[in-house]
Each structure stands twice: as C-alpha cells, then as structure tokens.
Coordinates of C-alpha atoms in Angstrom, one line a residue:
M1 CA 7.5 13.9 -11.4
A2 CA 5.8 12.1 -8.4
T3 CA 4.1 8.7 -8.4
V4 CA 0.3 9.1 -7.0
Y5 CA -1.8 6.5 -5.8
L6 CA -5.6 7.3 -5.9
G7 CA -8.0 4.8 -4.4
L8 CA -11.6 5.2 -6.1
G9 CA -15.0 3.5 -5.0
S10 CA -18.4 3.7 -5.2
N11 CA -21.7 2.1 -4.8
I12 CA -24.1 4.1 -6.3
D13 CA -24.5 2.9 -10.5
A14 CA -20.6 1.7 -9.5
G15 CA -19.5 0.8 -13.0
K16 CA -20.5 3.6 -14.8
N17 CA -19.1 6.1 -12.1
L18 CA -15.9 4.1 -12.0
R19 CA -15.5 4.5 -15.6
T20 CA -15.9 8.3 -15.8
A21 CA -13.3 8.6 -12.9
V22 CA -11.0 6.6 -14.6
D23 CA -11.6 8.6 -18.4
A24 CA -11.3 11.5 -16.5
L25 CA -7.9 10.5 -14.4
R26 CA -6.5 9.4 -18.4
R27 CA -7.6 13.0 -19.8
R28 CA -6.0 14.6 -17.4
Y29 CA -2.9 12.5 -16.4
G30 CA -2.2 10.3 -19.2
E31 CA -1.6 6.4 -18.9
L32 CA -2.7 5.2 -15.6
T33 CA -1.9 1.9 -14.1
V34 CA -5.2 0.3 -13.2
S35 CA -5.7 -2.6 -10.4
P36 CA -8.3 -5.2 -10.4
V37 CA -11.4 -4.1 -8.9
Y38 CA -12.9 -5.5 -5.6
R39 CA -16.6 -5.8 -4.4
S40 CA -17.2 -5.3 -0.3
A41 CA -19.5 -4.3 1.7
P42 CA -19.9 -1.0 3.0
V43 CA -18.1 0.1 6.6
G44 CA -19.9 2.1 8.9
F45 CA -23.3 2.0 7.6
E46 CA -25.9 -0.1 5.5
G47 CA -26.4 0.0 1.9
P48 CA -25.3 -1.7 -1.4
D49 CA -21.8 -3.1 -1.8
F50 CA -18.9 -0.7 -3.1
L51 CA -16.3 -1.5 -6.3
N52 CA -13.1 -0.1 -5.3
L53 CA -9.9 -0.1 -7.1
V54 CA -6.5 1.7 -7.1
V55 CA -4.9 3.6 -10.0
A56 CA -1.4 5.1 -9.9
L57 CA -0.1 7.9 -12.2
A58 CA 2.8 10.0 -12.6
T59 CA 2.4 13.8 -12.4
D60 CA 4.3 17.1 -11.5
A61 CA 1.1 18.4 -10.0
T62 CA 1.4 19.0 -6.2
P63 CA -0.6 17.2 -3.7
I64 CA -3.2 20.1 -3.6
E65 CA -3.5 20.6 -7.5
V66 CA -4.4 16.5 -7.3
L67 CA -7.1 16.9 -4.7
D68 CA -8.5 19.8 -6.5
E69 CA -8.5 17.1 -9.8
I70 CA -10.0 15.0 -7.6
E71 CA -13.1 17.5 -6.5
R72 CA -14.2 18.2 -10.5
I73 CA -14.4 14.3 -10.8
H74 CA -16.2 13.9 -7.8
A75 CA -19.1 17.0 -9.1
M76 CA -18.5 15.3 -12.8
A77 CA -20.1 12.1 -11.0
G78 CA -22.5 14.0 -9.3
R79 CA -21.3 13.4 -5.9
Q80 CA -22.3 16.1 -2.9
R81 CA -20.9 16.6 0.4
G82 CA -23.5 15.9 3.7
P83 CA -23.1 15.9 7.2
D84 CA -23.2 12.2 7.2
R85 CA -19.7 10.9 6.3
Y86 CA -20.8 7.1 6.2
S87 CA -23.2 6.8 3.6
S88 CA -23.7 5.7 -0.2
R89 CA -22.2 7.7 -2.7
P90 CA -21.5 8.0 -6.6
L91 CA -18.0 8.5 -6.4
D92 CA -15.0 8.9 -3.7
I93 CA -11.5 9.2 -4.9
D94 CA -9.1 9.5 -2.2
L95 CA -5.3 10.7 -2.7
L96 CA -3.8 7.7 -0.9
L97 CA 0.2 8.4 -1.8
H98 CA 2.2 11.6 -3.5
G99 CA 5.4 10.1 -4.2
D100 CA 7.1 10.0 -0.6
A101 CA 5.6 12.7 0.8
V102 CA 4.5 12.9 4.7
D103 CA 2.2 15.7 5.6
P104 CA -0.4 14.6 8.5
S105 CA -2.4 17.7 8.2
P106 CA -5.5 18.4 6.9
P107 CA -6.5 18.5 3.8
L108 CA -4.0 16.1 2.6
R109 CA -3.0 13.6 5.6
L110 CA -0.4 12.0 3.8
P111 CA -0.2 9.2 3.3
R112 CA -3.5 8.2 3.8
R113 CA -4.0 6.3 7.0
D114 CA -7.2 4.4 4.7
I115 CA -4.2 2.1 3.1
L116 CA -3.1 -0.1 6.1
D117 CA -6.4 -0.1 7.7
Y118 CA -9.0 -1.4 5.1
G119 CA -8.9 -4.4 2.5
F120 CA -10.6 -2.4 -0.2
V121 CA -7.5 0.1 -0.3
L122 CA -4.7 -2.4 0.5
R123 CA -5.3 -5.1 -1.6
P124 CA -5.5 -3.4 -4.7
L125 CA -2.6 -1.3 -4.2
A126 CA -0.6 -4.5 -3.5
D127 CA -1.6 -5.6 -6.8
I128 CA -0.4 -3.2 -8.7
A129 CA 2.9 -1.7 -6.3
P130 CA 3.6 -4.6 -3.8
D131 CA 7.2 -3.4 -3.8
L132 CA 6.3 0.1 -3.0
V133 CA 7.8 1.3 0.3
H134 CA 5.2 2.9 2.6
P135 CA 6.7 6.3 3.7
V136 CA 6.4 6.3 7.5
T137 CA 6.4 2.5 7.9
G138 CA 9.6 1.7 5.5
R139 CA 7.6 -1.7 4.6
T140 CA 6.5 -2.5 1.6
I141 CA 2.9 -2.6 0.8
G142 CA 3.1 -6.4 -0.3
E143 CA 4.0 -7.1 3.3
H144 CA 1.7 -5.0 5.0
W145 CA -0.9 -6.7 2.7
R146 CA 0.3 -10.4 3.6
E147 CA -0.2 -9.7 7.1
F148 CA -3.4 -7.9 6.9
D149 CA -6.4 -9.9 8.5
G150 CA -8.9 -9.2 5.5
E151 CA -11.7 -11.6 7.6
C152 CA -13.6 -8.9 9.0
H153 CA -14.1 -7.2 5.6
P154 CA -14.0 -9.9 2.7
L155 CA -13.3 -8.9 -0.9
T156 CA -14.6 -10.5 -4.3
R157 CA -12.4 -9.5 -7.2
V158 CA -15.0 -8.7 -10.0
D159 CA -14.7 -7.9 -13.9
V160 CA -15.1 -4.3 -14.4
I161 CA -14.5 -3.0 -18.0
L162 CA -12.5 0.0 -17.3

C-alpha cells in the first residue's frame, strides 16, 4: 500500500465540485485524510478565487491507475481541457505524491513540483503531513512550509463541509 496525496482545487461552483470529488475518492479508495480548505486568488489569470485542499489515501493502485481515476472524476465534474492552461475550472485534481516514487517524466512528474511552488498546495499538505519527507529534497513538508514565503499568494482558511 502506498500513501497518495492529491491536491484538489476549484473556482467554479467550488464547494459543490470539491464535495463531489471527495465523495468520489471516498467511494473509490475508502478512508481519506482531508486537509482544511483554503481560498486563494488564481495564479496566471484573472477569475474567481479558488478553494484548495489536499487529501491523503492509501491504495495499491499504481500512479497511472490513480491518474486514470482522477480523469474519471474530472469528467464527472464536467471539466473540459482546452488550449488555455490557466483558466477557471470546475475541478482540478493533481497527483502530488505516490509513496516515495520519483518519476520526473510525463504523465507522472512525481513528486509534483507544485508542492514546493504554491502555498495553496504546500499549506494544506503541511496541515495533514508535516513530518512527511519530500522524496527529492529529503526535508519534511513542515520544514518547507515554515520557510515558504506566502506573501505573494495569501491564503484564507474557509469552512467547507466535505
């Protein structure tokens, strides 16, 4: 069994779409550890604020099988991929970590670089796994969060029932 961490975000009907995604993940994988939810401005484009969280789950599924499940959940939420990478979306689920796997090539790119680049990923991950060791840096997620400069992309914790 590997512990898998997924980043979830939405800025279109966000509460509903995040609940749909978390429910689908629970049906597929069972018990989840769910971080608090954070509101943040979009990065790279103008649009409504995003709601973001991280979930942890245990699975025997391979990383590719997890990616396939993510795409099924995206489709369920009505996500359509277009040419514009930076745009509003009903749901975005990213595979952040799959155990201690390191695979920089597409489609996996594990661990996902976003973990250390964006507070809306790092903060909720640090909330649920502060002692988790990043498989490339060898440092804990909590250490990375304590050193993160979050002023450029402020976060606000929000109450969302998942």
